Short mmCIF file of C-alpha atoms and ligand atoms in Angstrom, two decimals:
data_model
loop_
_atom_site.label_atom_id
_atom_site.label_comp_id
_atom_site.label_asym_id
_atom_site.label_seq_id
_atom_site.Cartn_x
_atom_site.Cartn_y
_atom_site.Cartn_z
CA UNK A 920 0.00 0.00 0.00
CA UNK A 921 1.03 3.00 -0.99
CA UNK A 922 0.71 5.96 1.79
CA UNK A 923 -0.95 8.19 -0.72
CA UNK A 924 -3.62 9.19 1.55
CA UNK A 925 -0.68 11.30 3.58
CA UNK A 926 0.91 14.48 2.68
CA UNK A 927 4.38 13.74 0.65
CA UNK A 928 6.99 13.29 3.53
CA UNK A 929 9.55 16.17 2.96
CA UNK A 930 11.78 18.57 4.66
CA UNK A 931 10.88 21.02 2.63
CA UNK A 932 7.05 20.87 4.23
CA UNK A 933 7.87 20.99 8.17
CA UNK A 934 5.17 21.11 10.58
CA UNK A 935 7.60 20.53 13.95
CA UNK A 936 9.54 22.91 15.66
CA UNK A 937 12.77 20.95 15.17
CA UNK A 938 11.80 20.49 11.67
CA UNK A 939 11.27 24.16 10.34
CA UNK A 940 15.32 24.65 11.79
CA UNK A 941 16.39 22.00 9.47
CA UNK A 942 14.53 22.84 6.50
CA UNK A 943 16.06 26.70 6.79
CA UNK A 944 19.51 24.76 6.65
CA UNK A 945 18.52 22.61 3.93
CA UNK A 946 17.93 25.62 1.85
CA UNK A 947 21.43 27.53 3.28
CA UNK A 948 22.78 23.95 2.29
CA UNK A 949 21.46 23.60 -1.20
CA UNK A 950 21.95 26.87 -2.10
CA UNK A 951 25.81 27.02 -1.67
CA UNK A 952 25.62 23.50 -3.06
CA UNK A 953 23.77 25.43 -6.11
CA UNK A 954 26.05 27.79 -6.35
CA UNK A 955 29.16 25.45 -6.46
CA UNK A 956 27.68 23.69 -9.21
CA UNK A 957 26.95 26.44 -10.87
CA UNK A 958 30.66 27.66 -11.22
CA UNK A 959 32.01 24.23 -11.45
CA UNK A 960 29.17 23.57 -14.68
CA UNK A 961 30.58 27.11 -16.41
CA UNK A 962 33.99 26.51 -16.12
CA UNK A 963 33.80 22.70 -17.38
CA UNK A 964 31.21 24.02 -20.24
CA UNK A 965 33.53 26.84 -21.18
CA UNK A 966 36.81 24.73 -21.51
CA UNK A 967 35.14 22.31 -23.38
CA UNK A 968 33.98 24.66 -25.79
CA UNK A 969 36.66 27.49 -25.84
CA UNK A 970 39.52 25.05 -26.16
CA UNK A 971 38.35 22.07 -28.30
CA UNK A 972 40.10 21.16 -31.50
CA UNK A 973 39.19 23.23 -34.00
CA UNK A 974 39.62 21.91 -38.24
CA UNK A 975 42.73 22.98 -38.84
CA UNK A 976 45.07 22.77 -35.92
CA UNK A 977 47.71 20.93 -35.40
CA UNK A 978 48.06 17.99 -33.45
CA UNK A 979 50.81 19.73 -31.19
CA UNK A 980 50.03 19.70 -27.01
CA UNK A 981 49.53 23.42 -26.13
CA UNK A 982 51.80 25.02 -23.81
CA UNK A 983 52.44 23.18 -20.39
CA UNK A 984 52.50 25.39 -17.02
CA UNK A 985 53.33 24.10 -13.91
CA UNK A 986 52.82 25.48 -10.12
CA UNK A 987 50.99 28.93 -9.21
CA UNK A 988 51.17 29.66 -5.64
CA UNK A 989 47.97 31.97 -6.04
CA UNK A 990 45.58 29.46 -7.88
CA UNK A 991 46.73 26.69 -5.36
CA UNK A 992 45.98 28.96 -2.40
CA UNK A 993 42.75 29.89 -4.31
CA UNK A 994 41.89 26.35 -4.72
CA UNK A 995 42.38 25.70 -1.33
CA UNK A 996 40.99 28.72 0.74
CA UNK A 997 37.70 29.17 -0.91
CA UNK A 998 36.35 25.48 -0.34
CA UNK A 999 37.93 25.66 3.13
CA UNK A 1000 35.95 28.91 3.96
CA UNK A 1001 32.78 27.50 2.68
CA UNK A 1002 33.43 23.91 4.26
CA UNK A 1003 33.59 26.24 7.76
CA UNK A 1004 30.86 28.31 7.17
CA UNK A 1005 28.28 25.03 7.04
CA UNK A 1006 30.08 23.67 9.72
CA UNK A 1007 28.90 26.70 11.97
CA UNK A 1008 25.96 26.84 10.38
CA UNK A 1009 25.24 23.28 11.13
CA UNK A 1010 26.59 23.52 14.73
CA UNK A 1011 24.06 26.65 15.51
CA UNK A 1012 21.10 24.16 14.48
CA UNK A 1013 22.34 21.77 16.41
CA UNK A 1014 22.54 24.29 19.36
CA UNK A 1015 19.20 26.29 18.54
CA UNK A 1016 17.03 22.37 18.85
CA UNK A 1017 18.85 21.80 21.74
CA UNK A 1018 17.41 25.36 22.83
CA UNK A 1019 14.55 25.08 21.61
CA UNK A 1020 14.06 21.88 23.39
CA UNK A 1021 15.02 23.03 26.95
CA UNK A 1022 12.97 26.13 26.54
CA UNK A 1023 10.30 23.49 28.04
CA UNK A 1024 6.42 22.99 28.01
CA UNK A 1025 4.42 19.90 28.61
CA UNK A 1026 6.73 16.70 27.96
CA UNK A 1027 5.07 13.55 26.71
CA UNK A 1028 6.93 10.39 26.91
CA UNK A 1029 7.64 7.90 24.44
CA UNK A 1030 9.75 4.73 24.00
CA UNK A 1031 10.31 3.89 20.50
CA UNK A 1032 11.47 0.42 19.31
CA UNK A 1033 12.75 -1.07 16.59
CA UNK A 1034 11.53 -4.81 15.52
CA UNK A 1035 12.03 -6.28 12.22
CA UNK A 1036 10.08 -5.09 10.70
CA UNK A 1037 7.80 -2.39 12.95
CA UNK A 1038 7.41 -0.21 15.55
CA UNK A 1039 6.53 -0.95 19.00
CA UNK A 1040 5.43 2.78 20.67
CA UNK A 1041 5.12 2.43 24.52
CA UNK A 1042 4.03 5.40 26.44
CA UNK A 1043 5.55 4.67 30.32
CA UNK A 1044 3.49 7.03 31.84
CA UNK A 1045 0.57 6.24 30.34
CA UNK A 1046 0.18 2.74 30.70
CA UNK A 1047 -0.19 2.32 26.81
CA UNK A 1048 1.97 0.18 24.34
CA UNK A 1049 1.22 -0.04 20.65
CA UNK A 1050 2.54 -0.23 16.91
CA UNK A 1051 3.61 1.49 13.65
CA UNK A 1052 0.96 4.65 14.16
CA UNK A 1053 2.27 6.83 17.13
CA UNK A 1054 -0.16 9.19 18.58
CA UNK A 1055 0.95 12.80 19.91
CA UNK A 1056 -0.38 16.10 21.61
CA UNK A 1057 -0.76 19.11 19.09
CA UNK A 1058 1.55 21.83 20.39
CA UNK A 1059 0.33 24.80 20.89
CA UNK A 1060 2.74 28.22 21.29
CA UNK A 1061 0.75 29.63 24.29
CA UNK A 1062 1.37 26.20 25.53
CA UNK A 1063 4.05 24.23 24.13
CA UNK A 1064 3.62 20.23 24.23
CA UNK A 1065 6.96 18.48 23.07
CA UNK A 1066 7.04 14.89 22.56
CA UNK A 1067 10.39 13.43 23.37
CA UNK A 1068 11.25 9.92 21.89
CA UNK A 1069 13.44 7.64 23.43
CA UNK A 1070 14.61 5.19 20.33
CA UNK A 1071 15.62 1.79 21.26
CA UNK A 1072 16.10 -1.45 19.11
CA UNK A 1073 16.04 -5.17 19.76
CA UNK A 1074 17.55 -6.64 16.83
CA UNK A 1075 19.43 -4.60 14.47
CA UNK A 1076 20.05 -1.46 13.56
CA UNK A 1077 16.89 0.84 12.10
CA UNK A 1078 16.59 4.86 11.71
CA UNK A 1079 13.64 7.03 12.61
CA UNK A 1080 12.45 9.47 10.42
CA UNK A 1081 9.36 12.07 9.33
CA UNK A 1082 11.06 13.90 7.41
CA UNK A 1083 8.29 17.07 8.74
CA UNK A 1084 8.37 16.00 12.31
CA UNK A 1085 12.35 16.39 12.60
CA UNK A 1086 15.54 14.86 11.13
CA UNK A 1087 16.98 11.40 11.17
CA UNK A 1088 17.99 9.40 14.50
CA UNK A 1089 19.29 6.46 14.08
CA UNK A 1090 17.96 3.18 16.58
CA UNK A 1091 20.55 1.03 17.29
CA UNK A 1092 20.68 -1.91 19.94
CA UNK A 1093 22.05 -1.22 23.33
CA UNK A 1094 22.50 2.25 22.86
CA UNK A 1095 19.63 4.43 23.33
CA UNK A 1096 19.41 7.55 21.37
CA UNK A 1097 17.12 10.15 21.68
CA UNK A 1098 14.50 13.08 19.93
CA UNK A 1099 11.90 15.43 20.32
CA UNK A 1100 9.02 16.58 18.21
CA UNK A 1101 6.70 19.52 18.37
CA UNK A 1102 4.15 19.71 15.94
CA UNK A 1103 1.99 22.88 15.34
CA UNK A 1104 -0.13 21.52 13.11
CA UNK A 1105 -2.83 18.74 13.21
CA UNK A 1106 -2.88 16.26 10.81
CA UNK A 1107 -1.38 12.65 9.79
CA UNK A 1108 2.46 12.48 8.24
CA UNK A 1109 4.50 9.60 7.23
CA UNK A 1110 7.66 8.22 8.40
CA UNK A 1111 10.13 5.54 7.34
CA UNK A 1112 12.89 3.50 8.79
CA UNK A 1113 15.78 4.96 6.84
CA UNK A 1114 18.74 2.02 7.65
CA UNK A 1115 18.74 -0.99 5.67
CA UNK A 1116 17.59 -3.65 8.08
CA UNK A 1117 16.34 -6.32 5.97
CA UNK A 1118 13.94 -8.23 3.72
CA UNK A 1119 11.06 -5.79 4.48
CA UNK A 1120 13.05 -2.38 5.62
CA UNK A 1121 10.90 -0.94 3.00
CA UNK A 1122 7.19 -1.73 4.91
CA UNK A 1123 8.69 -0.94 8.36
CA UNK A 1124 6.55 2.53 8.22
CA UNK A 1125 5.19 5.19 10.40
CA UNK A 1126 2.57 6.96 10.62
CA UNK A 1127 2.23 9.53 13.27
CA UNK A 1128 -1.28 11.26 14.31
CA UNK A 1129 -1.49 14.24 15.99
CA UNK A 1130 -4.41 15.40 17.59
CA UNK A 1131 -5.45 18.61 19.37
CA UNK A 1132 -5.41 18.00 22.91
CA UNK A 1133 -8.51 17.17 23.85
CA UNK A 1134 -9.13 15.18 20.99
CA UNK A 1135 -5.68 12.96 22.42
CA UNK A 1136 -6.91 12.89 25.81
CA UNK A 1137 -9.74 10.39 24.20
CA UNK A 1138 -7.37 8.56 22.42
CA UNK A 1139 -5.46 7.95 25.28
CA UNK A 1140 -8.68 7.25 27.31
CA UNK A 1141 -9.62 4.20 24.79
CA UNK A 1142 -5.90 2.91 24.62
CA UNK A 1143 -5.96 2.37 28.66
CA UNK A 1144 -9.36 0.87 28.39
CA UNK A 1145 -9.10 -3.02 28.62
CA UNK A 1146 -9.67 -5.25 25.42
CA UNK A 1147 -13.19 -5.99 24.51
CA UNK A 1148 -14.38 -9.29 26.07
CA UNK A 1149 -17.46 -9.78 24.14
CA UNK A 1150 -19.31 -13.48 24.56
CA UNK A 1151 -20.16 -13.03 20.77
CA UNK A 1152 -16.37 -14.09 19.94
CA UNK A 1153 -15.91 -16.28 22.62
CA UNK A 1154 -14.93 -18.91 19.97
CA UNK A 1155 -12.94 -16.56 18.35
CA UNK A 1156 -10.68 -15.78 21.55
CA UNK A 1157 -10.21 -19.71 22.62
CA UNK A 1158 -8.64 -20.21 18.95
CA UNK A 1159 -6.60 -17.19 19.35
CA UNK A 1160 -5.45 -17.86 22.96
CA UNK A 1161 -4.81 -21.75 22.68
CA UNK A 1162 -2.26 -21.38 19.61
CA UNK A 1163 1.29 -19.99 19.87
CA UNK A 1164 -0.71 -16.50 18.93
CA UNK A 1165 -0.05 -15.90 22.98
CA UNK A 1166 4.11 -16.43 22.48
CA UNK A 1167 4.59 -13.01 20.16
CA UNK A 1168 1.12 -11.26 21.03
CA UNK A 1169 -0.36 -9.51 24.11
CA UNK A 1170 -4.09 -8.58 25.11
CA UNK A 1171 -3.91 -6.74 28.02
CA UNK A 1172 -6.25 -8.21 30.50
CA UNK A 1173 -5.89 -11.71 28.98
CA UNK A 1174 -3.04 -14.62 28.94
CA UNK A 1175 -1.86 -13.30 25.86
CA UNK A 1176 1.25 -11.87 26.81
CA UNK A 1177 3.52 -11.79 24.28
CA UNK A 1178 6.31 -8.78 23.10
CA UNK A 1179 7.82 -10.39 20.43
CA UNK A 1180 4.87 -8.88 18.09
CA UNK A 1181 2.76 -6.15 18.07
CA UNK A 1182 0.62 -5.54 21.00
CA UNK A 1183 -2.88 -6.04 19.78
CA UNK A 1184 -5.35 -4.84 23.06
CA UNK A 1185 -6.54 -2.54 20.62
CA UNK A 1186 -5.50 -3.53 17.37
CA UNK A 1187 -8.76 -2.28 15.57
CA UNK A 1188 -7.71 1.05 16.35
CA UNK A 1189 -4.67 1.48 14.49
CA UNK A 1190 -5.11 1.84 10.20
CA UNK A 1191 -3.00 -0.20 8.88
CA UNK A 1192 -1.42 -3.80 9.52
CA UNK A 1193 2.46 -5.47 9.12
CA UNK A 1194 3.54 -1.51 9.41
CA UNK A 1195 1.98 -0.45 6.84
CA UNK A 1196 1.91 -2.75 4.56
CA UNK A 1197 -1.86 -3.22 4.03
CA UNK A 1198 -4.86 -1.53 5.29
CA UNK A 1199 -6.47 -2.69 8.46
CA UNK A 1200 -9.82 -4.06 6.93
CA UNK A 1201 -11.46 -7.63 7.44
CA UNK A 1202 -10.44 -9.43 4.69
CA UNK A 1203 -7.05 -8.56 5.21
CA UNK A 1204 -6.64 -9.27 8.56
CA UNK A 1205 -7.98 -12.76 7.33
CA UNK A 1206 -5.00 -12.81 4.56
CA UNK A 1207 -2.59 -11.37 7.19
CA UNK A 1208 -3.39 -14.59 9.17
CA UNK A 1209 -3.70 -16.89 6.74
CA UNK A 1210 -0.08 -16.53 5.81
CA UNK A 1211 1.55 -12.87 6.17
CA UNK A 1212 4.52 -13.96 4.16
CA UNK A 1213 1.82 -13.87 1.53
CA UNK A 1214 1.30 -9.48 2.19
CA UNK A 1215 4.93 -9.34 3.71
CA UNK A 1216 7.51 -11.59 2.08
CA UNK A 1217 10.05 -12.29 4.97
CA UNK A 1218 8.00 -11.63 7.47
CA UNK A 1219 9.08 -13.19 10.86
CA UNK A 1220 5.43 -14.16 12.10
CA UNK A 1221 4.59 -17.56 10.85
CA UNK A 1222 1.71 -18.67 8.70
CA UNK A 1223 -0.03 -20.68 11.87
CA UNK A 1224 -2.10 -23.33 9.59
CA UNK A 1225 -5.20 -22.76 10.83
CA UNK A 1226 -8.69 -23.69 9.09
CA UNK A 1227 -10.95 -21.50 7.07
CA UNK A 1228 -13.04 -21.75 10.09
CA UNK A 1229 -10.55 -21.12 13.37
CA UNK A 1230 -8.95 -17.67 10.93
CA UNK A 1231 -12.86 -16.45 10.60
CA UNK A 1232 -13.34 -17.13 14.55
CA UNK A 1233 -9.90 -15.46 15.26
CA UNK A 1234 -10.81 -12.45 12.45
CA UNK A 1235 -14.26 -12.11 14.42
CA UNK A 1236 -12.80 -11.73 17.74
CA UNK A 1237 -9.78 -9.15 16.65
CA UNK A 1238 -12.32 -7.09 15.12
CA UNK A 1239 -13.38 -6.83 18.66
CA UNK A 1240 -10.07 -5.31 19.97
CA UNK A 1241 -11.31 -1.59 18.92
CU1 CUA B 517 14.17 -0.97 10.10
CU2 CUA B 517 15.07 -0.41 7.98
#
């Protein structure tokens, strides 16, 4: 699946405080790049042109010159003067996020970790764990809410990124890195892991909602609300919790306590399943189930060989989990 239905992912489009820093250097960045070309693309253009062999001429090398102390220097001051002035351009972005950041406001918590090939988002101080579609607070400048990630992995090494949330971070095992968002405008963007990582780096997505505040206080409200337990899918939830479903998955409030997959408690919830691979609908669910190397080549949860019957029971009672 294509994530068509979200605005294009680019720097050049920030809607995050850290993000509108690093698009302004972007532009410093690619318009010295510009300019470099530019010069580089006229001289080459006008050698090539002034000095090629014209009908006529003799086959004779023009005249050689060695050494010029004042085109060396040239050649070596200019690019070292522009090489310094993106370093301290680069550094005071650094500095100004890290300002920006401290300045303060509400803090929301959030551990982000890596899986081949999702997301697991767990919220410590909210009691709420779940995958590939992370939820935030709309920030607000009469009252700043910041949202600072904590980006751990299990397996290998995987990079966050939305490109108009803020830049790059990689998420690498045993070392904790961190980043902060603040996003002033409501709305749905997409993210990717940007390190290669595997078979299906390419469908570990993100999708991050943010809400106006009130409108996340709800969303948190149904996250900490325990699964459904409705008799109608009582068939449903013995198939699901007497196969090896239990091992990788958790349902909060049931023996299902698995971390090796995405928590499900309220799987219905989220938009899209195997990160983002398909949309969250019935019938895929069903073909998720059936065999998700079938939607997600590579996959690491097995096909469990389970009857037409048992995956319709287990389909009826996830569509429970809203
Ligand atoms: Cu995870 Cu690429």
């Amino acid at each position: 699946m294509t994530p068509s239905d979200l605005p294009v992912p680019s720097v050049f489009a920030p809607v995050s405080t850290p993000a509108f820093l690093i698009r302004d250097l972007s532009w410093l960045m690619l318009a010295v790049s510009a300019a470099i070309f530019a010069v580089v693309a006229y001289l080459l253009v006008h050698a090539l042109v002034r000095f090629r062999a014209r009908r006529g001429e003799d086959d004779r090398e023009p005249p050689q010159v060695y050494g010029s102390n004042s085109i060396e220097v040239a050649w070596i001051v200019v690019p070292l003067l522009i090489v310094v002035v993106l370093f301290l351009a680069t550094a005071r972005t650094v500095f100004e996020i890290e300002r920006a950041a401290a300045a303060g406001g509400a803090t929301l918590r959030v551990t982000v970790v890596g899986h081949q090939w999702w997301w697991e988002f767990r919220y410590p101080d909210l009691g709420i764990v779940t995958a590939n579609e992370l939820h935030i607070p709309l920030s607000d400048p009469a009252e700043r809410r910041l949202t600072v990630l904590r980006l751990e992995a299990v397996d290998v090494i995987h990079s966050f990124w939305i490109p108009q949330l803020n830049g790059k971070t990689d998420v690498i095992p045993n070392h904790p890195n961190t980043m902060w968002v603040e996003p002033l405008r409501a709305g749905a963007y997409y993210g990717q892991c940007a390190e290669y990582c595997g078979t299906q780096h390419a469908n570990m997505q993100i999708r991050v909602f943010v809400h106006p505040k009130a409108e996340f206080d709800r969303w948190v409200a149904a996250q900490q609300a325990r699964a459904s337990e409705s008799p109608a899918v009582a068939a449903g939830r013995a198939v699901f919790l007497g196969t090896a479903c239990v091992s990788c998955h958790r349902v909060r409030g049931t023996a299902a306590d698995g971390t090796f997959g995405p928590d499900l408690t309220h799987l219905m919830s989220r938009t899209t399943i195997g990160a983002g691979v398909a949309r969250n609908t019935e019938e895929n669910l069903r073909r998720w189930i059936r065999d998700p190397a079938q939607l997600k080549p590579g996959a690491l949860m097995p096909a469990m060989n389970l009857t037409d019957d048992q995956i319709a029971a287990v389909v009826g009672y996830l569509l429970t989990l809203k």
